[in-house]
Tab-separated table of C-alpha atoms in Angstrom:
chain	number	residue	atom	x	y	z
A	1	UNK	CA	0.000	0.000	0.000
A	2	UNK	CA	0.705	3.853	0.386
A	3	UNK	CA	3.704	3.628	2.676
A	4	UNK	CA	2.349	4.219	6.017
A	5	UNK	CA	5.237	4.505	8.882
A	6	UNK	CA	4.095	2.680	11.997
A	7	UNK	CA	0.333	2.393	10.650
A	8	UNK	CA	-1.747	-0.467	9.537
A	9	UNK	CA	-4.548	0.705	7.335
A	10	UNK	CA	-7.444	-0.900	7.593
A	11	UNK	CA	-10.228	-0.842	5.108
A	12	UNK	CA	-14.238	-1.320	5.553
A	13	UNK	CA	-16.848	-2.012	2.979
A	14	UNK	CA	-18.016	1.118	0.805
A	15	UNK	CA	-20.959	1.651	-1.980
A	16	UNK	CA	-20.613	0.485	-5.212
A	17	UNK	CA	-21.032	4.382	-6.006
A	18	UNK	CA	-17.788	4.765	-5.073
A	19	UNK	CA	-16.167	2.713	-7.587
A	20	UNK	CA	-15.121	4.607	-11.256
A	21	UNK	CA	-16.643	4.683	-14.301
A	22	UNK	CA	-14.847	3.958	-17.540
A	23	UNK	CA	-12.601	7.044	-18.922
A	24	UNK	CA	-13.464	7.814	-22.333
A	25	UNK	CA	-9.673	9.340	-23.082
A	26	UNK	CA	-6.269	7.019	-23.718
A	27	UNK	CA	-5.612	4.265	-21.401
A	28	UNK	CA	-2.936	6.129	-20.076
A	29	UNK	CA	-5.149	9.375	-19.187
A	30	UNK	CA	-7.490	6.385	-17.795
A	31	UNK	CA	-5.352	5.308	-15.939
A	32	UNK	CA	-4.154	8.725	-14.040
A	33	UNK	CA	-7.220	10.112	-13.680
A	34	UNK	CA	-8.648	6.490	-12.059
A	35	UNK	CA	-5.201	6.868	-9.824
A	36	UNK	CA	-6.226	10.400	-9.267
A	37	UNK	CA	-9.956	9.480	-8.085
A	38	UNK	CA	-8.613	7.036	-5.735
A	39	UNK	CA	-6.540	10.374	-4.193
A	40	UNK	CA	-9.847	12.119	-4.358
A	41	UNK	CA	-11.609	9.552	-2.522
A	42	UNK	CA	-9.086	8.789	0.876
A	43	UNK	CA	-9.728	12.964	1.013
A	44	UNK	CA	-12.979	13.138	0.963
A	45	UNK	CA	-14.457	9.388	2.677
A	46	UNK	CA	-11.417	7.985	4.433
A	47	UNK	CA	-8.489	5.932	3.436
A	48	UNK	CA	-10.347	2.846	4.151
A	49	UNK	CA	-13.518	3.730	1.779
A	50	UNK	CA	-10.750	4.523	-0.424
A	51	UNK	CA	-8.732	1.186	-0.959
A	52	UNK	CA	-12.019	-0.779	-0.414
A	53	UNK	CA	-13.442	1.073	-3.720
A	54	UNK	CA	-10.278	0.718	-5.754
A	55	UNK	CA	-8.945	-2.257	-4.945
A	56	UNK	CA	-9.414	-5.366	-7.268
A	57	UNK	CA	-10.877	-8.557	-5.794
A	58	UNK	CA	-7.532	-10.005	-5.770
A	59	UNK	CA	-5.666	-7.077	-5.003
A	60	UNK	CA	-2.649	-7.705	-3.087
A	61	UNK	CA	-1.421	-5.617	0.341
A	62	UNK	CA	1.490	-6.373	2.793
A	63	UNK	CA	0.066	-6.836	6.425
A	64	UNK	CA	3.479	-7.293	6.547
A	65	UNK	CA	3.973	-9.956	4.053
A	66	UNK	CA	1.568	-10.413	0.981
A	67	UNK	CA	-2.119	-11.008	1.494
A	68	UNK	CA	-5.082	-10.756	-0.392
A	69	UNK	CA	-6.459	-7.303	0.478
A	70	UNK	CA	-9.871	-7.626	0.810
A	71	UNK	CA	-10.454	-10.640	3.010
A	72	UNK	CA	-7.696	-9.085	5.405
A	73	UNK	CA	-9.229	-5.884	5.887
A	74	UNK	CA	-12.727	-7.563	6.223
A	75	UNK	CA	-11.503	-9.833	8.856
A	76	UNK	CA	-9.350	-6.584	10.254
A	77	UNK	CA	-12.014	-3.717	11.559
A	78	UNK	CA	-10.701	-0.352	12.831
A	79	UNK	CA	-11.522	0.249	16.241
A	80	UNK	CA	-13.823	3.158	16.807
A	81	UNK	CA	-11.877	6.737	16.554
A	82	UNK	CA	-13.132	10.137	17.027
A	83	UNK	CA	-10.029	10.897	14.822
A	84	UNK	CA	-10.218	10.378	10.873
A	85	UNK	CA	-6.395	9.958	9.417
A	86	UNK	CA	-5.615	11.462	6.106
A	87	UNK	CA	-3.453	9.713	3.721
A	88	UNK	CA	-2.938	12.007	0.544
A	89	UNK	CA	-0.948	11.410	-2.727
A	90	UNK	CA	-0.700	11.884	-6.294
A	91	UNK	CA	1.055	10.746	-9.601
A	92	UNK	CA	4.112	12.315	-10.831
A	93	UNK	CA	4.778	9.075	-13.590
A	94	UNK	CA	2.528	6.505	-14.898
A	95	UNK	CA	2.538	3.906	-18.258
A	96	UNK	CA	0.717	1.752	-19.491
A	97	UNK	CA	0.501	-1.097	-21.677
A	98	UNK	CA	-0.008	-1.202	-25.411
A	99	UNK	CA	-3.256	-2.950	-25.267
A	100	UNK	CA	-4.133	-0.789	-22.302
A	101	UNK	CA	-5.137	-3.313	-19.610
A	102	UNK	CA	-2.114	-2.843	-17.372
A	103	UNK	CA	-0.689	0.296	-16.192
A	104	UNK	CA	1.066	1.646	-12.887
A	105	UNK	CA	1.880	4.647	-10.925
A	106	UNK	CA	3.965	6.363	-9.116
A	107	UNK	CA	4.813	9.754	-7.143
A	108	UNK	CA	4.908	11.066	-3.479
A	109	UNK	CA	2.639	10.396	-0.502
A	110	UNK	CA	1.914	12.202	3.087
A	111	UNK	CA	0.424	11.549	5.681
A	112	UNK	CA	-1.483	12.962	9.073
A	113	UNK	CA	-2.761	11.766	11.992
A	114	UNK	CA	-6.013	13.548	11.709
A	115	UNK	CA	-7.293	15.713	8.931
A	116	UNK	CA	-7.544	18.708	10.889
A	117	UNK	CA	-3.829	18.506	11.342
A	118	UNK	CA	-1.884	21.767	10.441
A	119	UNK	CA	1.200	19.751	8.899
A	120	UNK	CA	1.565	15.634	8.044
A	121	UNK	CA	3.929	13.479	10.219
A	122	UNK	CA	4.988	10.739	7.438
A	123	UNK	CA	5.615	11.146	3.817
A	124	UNK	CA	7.086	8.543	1.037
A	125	UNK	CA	6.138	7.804	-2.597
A	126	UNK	CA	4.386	4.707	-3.796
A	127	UNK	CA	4.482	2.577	-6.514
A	128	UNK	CA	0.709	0.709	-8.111
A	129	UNK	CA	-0.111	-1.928	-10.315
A	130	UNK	CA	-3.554	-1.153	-12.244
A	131	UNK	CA	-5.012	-3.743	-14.073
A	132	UNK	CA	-8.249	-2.968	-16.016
A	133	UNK	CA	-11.512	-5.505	-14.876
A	134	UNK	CA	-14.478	-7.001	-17.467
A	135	UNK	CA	-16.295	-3.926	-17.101
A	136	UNK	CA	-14.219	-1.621	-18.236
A	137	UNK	CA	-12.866	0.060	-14.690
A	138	UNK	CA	-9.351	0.430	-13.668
A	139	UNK	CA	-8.775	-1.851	-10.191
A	140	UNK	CA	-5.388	-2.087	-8.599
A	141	UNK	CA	-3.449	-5.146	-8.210
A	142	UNK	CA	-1.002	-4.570	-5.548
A	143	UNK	CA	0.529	-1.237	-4.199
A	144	UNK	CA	3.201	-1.083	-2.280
A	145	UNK	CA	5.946	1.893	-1.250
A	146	UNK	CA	8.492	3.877	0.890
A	147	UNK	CA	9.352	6.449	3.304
A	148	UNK	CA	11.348	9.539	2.901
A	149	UNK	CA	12.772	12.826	4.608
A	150	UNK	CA	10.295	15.455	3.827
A	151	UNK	CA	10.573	17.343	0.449
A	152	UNK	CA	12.049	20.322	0.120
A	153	UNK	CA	10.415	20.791	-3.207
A	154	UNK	CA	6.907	20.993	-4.340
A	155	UNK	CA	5.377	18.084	-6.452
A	156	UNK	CA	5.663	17.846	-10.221
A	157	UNK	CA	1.635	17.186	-11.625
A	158	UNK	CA	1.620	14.385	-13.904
A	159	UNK	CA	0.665	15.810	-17.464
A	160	UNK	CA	-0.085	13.594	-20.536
A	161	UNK	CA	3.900	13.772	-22.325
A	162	UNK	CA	3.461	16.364	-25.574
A	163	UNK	CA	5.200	13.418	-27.735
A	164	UNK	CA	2.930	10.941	-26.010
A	165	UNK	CA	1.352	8.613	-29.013
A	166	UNK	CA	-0.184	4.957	-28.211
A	167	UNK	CA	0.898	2.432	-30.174
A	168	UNK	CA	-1.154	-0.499	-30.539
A	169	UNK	CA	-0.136	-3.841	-29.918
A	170	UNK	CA	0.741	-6.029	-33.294
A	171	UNK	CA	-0.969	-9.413	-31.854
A	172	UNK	CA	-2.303	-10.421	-28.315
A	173	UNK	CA	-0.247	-12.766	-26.758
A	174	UNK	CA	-0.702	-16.152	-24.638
A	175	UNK	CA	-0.654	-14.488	-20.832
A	176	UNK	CA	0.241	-17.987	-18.967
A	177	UNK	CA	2.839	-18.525	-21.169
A	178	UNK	CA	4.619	-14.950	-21.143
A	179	UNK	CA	4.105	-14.672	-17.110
A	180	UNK	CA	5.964	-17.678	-16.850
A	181	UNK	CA	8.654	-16.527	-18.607
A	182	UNK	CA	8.375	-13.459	-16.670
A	183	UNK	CA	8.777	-15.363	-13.628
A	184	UNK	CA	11.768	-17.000	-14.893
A	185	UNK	CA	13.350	-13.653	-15.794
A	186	UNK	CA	13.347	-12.566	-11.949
A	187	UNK	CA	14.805	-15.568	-10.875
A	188	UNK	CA	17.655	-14.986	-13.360
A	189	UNK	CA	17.946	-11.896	-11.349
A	190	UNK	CA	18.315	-13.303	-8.245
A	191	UNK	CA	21.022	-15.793	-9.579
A	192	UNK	CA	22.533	-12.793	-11.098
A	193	UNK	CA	22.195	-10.568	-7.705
A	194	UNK	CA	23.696	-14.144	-5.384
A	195	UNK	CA	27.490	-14.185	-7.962
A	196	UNK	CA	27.501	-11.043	-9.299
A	197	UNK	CA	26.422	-8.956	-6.686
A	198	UNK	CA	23.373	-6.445	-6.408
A	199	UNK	CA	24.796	-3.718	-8.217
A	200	UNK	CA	26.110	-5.775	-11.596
A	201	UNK	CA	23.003	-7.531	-11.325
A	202	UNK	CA	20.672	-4.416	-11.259
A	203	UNK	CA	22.953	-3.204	-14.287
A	204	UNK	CA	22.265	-6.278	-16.211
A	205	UNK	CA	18.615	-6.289	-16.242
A	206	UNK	CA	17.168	-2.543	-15.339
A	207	UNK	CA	16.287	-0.128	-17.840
A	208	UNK	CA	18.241	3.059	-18.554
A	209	UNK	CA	15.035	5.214	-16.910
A	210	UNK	CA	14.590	2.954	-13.791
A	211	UNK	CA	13.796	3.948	-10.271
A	212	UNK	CA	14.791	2.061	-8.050
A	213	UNK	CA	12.691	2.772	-3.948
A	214	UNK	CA	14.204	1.969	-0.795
A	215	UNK	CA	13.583	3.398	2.558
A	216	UNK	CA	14.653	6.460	4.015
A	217	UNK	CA	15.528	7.517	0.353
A	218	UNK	CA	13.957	9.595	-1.969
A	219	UNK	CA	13.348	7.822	-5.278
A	220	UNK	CA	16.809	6.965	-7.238
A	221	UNK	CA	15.974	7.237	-10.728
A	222	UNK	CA	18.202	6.423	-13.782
A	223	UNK	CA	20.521	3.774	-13.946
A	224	UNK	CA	23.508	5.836	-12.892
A	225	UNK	CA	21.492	7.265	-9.821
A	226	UNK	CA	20.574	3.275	-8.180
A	227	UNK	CA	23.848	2.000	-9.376
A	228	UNK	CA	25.903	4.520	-7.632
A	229	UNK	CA	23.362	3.779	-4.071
A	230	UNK	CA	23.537	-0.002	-4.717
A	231	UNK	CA	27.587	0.338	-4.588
A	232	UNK	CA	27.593	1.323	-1.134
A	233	UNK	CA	24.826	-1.584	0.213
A	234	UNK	CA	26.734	-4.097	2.040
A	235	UNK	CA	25.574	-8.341	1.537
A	236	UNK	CA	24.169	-10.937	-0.848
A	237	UNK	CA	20.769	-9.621	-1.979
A	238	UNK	CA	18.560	-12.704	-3.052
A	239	UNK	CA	14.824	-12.929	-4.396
A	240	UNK	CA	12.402	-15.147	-4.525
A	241	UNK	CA	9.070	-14.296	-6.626
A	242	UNK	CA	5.570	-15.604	-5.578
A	243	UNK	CA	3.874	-14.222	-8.950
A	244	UNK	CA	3.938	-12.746	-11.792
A	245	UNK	CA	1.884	-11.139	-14.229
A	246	UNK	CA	1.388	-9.725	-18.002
A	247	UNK	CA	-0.145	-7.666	-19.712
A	248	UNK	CA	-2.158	-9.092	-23.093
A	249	UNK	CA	0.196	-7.450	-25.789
A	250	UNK	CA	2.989	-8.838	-23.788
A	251	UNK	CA	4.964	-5.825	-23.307
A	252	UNK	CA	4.029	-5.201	-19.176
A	253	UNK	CA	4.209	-7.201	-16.421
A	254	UNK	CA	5.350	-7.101	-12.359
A	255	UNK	CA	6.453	-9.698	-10.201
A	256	UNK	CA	6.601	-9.896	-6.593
A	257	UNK	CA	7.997	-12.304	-3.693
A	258	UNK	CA	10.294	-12.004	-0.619
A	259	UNK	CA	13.900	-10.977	-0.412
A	260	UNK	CA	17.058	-11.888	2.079
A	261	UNK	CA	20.236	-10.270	2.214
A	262	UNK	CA	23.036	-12.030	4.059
A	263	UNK	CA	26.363	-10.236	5.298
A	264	UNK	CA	29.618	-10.247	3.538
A	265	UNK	CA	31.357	-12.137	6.045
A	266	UNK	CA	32.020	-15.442	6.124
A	267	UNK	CA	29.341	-16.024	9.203
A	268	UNK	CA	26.533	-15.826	6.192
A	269	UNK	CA	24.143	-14.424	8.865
A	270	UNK	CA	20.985	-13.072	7.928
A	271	UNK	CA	20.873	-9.423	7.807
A	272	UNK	CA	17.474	-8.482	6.551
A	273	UNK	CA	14.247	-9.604	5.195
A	274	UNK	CA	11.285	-8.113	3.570
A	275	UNK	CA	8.946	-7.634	0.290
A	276	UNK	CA	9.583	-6.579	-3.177
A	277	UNK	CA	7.886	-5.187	-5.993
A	278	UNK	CA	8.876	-5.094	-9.179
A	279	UNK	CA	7.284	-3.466	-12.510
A	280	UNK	CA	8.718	-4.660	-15.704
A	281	UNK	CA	8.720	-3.445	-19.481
A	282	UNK	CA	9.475	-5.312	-22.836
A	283	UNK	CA	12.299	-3.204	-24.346
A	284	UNK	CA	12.888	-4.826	-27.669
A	285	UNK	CA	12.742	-8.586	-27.001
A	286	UNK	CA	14.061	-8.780	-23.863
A	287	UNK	CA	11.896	-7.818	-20.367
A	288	UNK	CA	13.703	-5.127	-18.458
A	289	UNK	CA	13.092	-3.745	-14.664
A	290	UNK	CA	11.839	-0.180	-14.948
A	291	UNK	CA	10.655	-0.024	-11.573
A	292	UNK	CA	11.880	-1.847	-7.965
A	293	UNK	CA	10.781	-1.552	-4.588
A	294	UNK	CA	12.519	-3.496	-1.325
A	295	UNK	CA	10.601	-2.635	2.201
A	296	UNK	CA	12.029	-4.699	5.091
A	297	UNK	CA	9.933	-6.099	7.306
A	298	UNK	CA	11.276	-5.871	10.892
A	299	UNK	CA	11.503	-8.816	13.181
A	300	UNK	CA	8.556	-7.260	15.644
A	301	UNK	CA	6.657	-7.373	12.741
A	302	UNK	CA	6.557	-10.992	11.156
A	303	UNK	CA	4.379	-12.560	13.671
């Protein structure tokens, strides 16, 4: 979810008047202004309305590790509060698939401890998997994100690129098939990451635009920008995935699993666990990370 720093968010049933309708524009515009609406709705009914509306059946959360959202939250009530908590965001970058029925998000999130609050106590940026349902609405598919110092800066709006032009795909392609192969590709990464080391290994399959979240950081994005912070993080980063999936013209997909990083010595002790998240792109043939999220999950946490 929207990174929350020592807050569980909890969601409750909402209307069906809550959910969106169908944008008429690119799947792209779609798929901001559905991201945008989500925004809209923690603001004005509650975080919990929010999620509840917006999240797909499916839709995975971390509670801390990976469960299906809205059986959680069902079986999770919020305790009566005369306090409602405000959790605010908004896109700064967003894609989408060329048959437009996968897209994510990304850009900064704050949060306060009650909407009357003068300033927010928390802020972060998040990263969201959208994947568009039989009816035509945008639902998200698992959301997940970081802390960060507060800006200094104000936030960039997300505006449709001038030399933004869809291309449509050339065939549809067998989804099974390509998320397997998918799958395969970020455990090539991990091998990579366990003898290489997480730097070469980042180098070897991210994309030249990447960004790369990790916590207590600000966004690195570029190569250069996460290869220069990955040279300074100490141990054996490994990954194992959980799932995997595609977009129809083959071109999107994400993964996601559990990570372990063991020290450099020769002790091999365990020095951290967690999620990750990761959104990738076809670039030519060959499927390339263009986004990558870690979020350790502490040991006070895992029971």
């Amino acid at each position: 979810m929207k990174k929350l720093v020592c807050l569980a968010v909890l969601l409750a049933l909402v209307s069906p008047g809550l959910a969106q309708k169908a944008n008429e524009g690119s799947p792209l515009e779609a798929r901001v202004d559905t991201e945008r609406a989500f925004a809209r709705t923690s603001e004005e009914k509650g975080t919990r309305e929010a999620f509840m509306a917006f999240i797909a059946d499916d839709g995975i959360l971390f509670r801390p590790t990976a469960v299906k959202a809205k059986q959680w939250m069902t079986e999770h009530p919020l305790p009566p509060s005369e306090k409602r908590d405000l959790l605010s965001w908004q896109p700064m970058f967003a894609d989408v698939s060329r048959a437009g029925d996968l897209g994510y998000t990304t850009g900064p999130w704050h949060y306060k401890n009650d909407i009357h609050d003068a300033r927010p106590i928390a802020f972060g940026n998040f990263l969201t998997v959208w994947k568009k349902q039989a009816d035509g609405s945008w639902k998200f598919a698992i959301d997940l994100g970081t802390s960060n110092p507060q800006p200094d800066l104000p936030t960039t709006q997300w505006r449709l690129p001038q030399n933004y032009r869809r291309i449509s795909p050339d065939h549809l392609i067998n989804v099974t098939s390509e998320a397997s192969t998918l799958f395969a590709r970020d455990r090539e990464f991990s091998s990579a990451s366990q003898t290489r080391g997480a730097q070469r290994a980042f180098l070897m399959y991210a994309s030249p635009g990447v960004r790369l979240f990790r916590n207590g950081k600000f966004p690195f994005v570029g190569k250069k920008a996460a290869s220069a912070f990955l040279s300074s993080v100490a141990g054996v980063w490994t990954w194992l995935p959980a799932f995997g999936d595609v977009s129809m013209s083959g071109d999107l997909g994400y993964t996601y699993g559990t990570y372990r990083v063991v020290g450099p010595d020769s002790s091999a002790k365990t020095t951290e666990t967690g999620n990750y998240f990761r959104i990738w792109k076809k670039l030519g043939n060959t499927w390339k990370v263009v986004a990558d999220v870690a979020d350790p999950v502490p040991e006070t946490r895992k029971n």
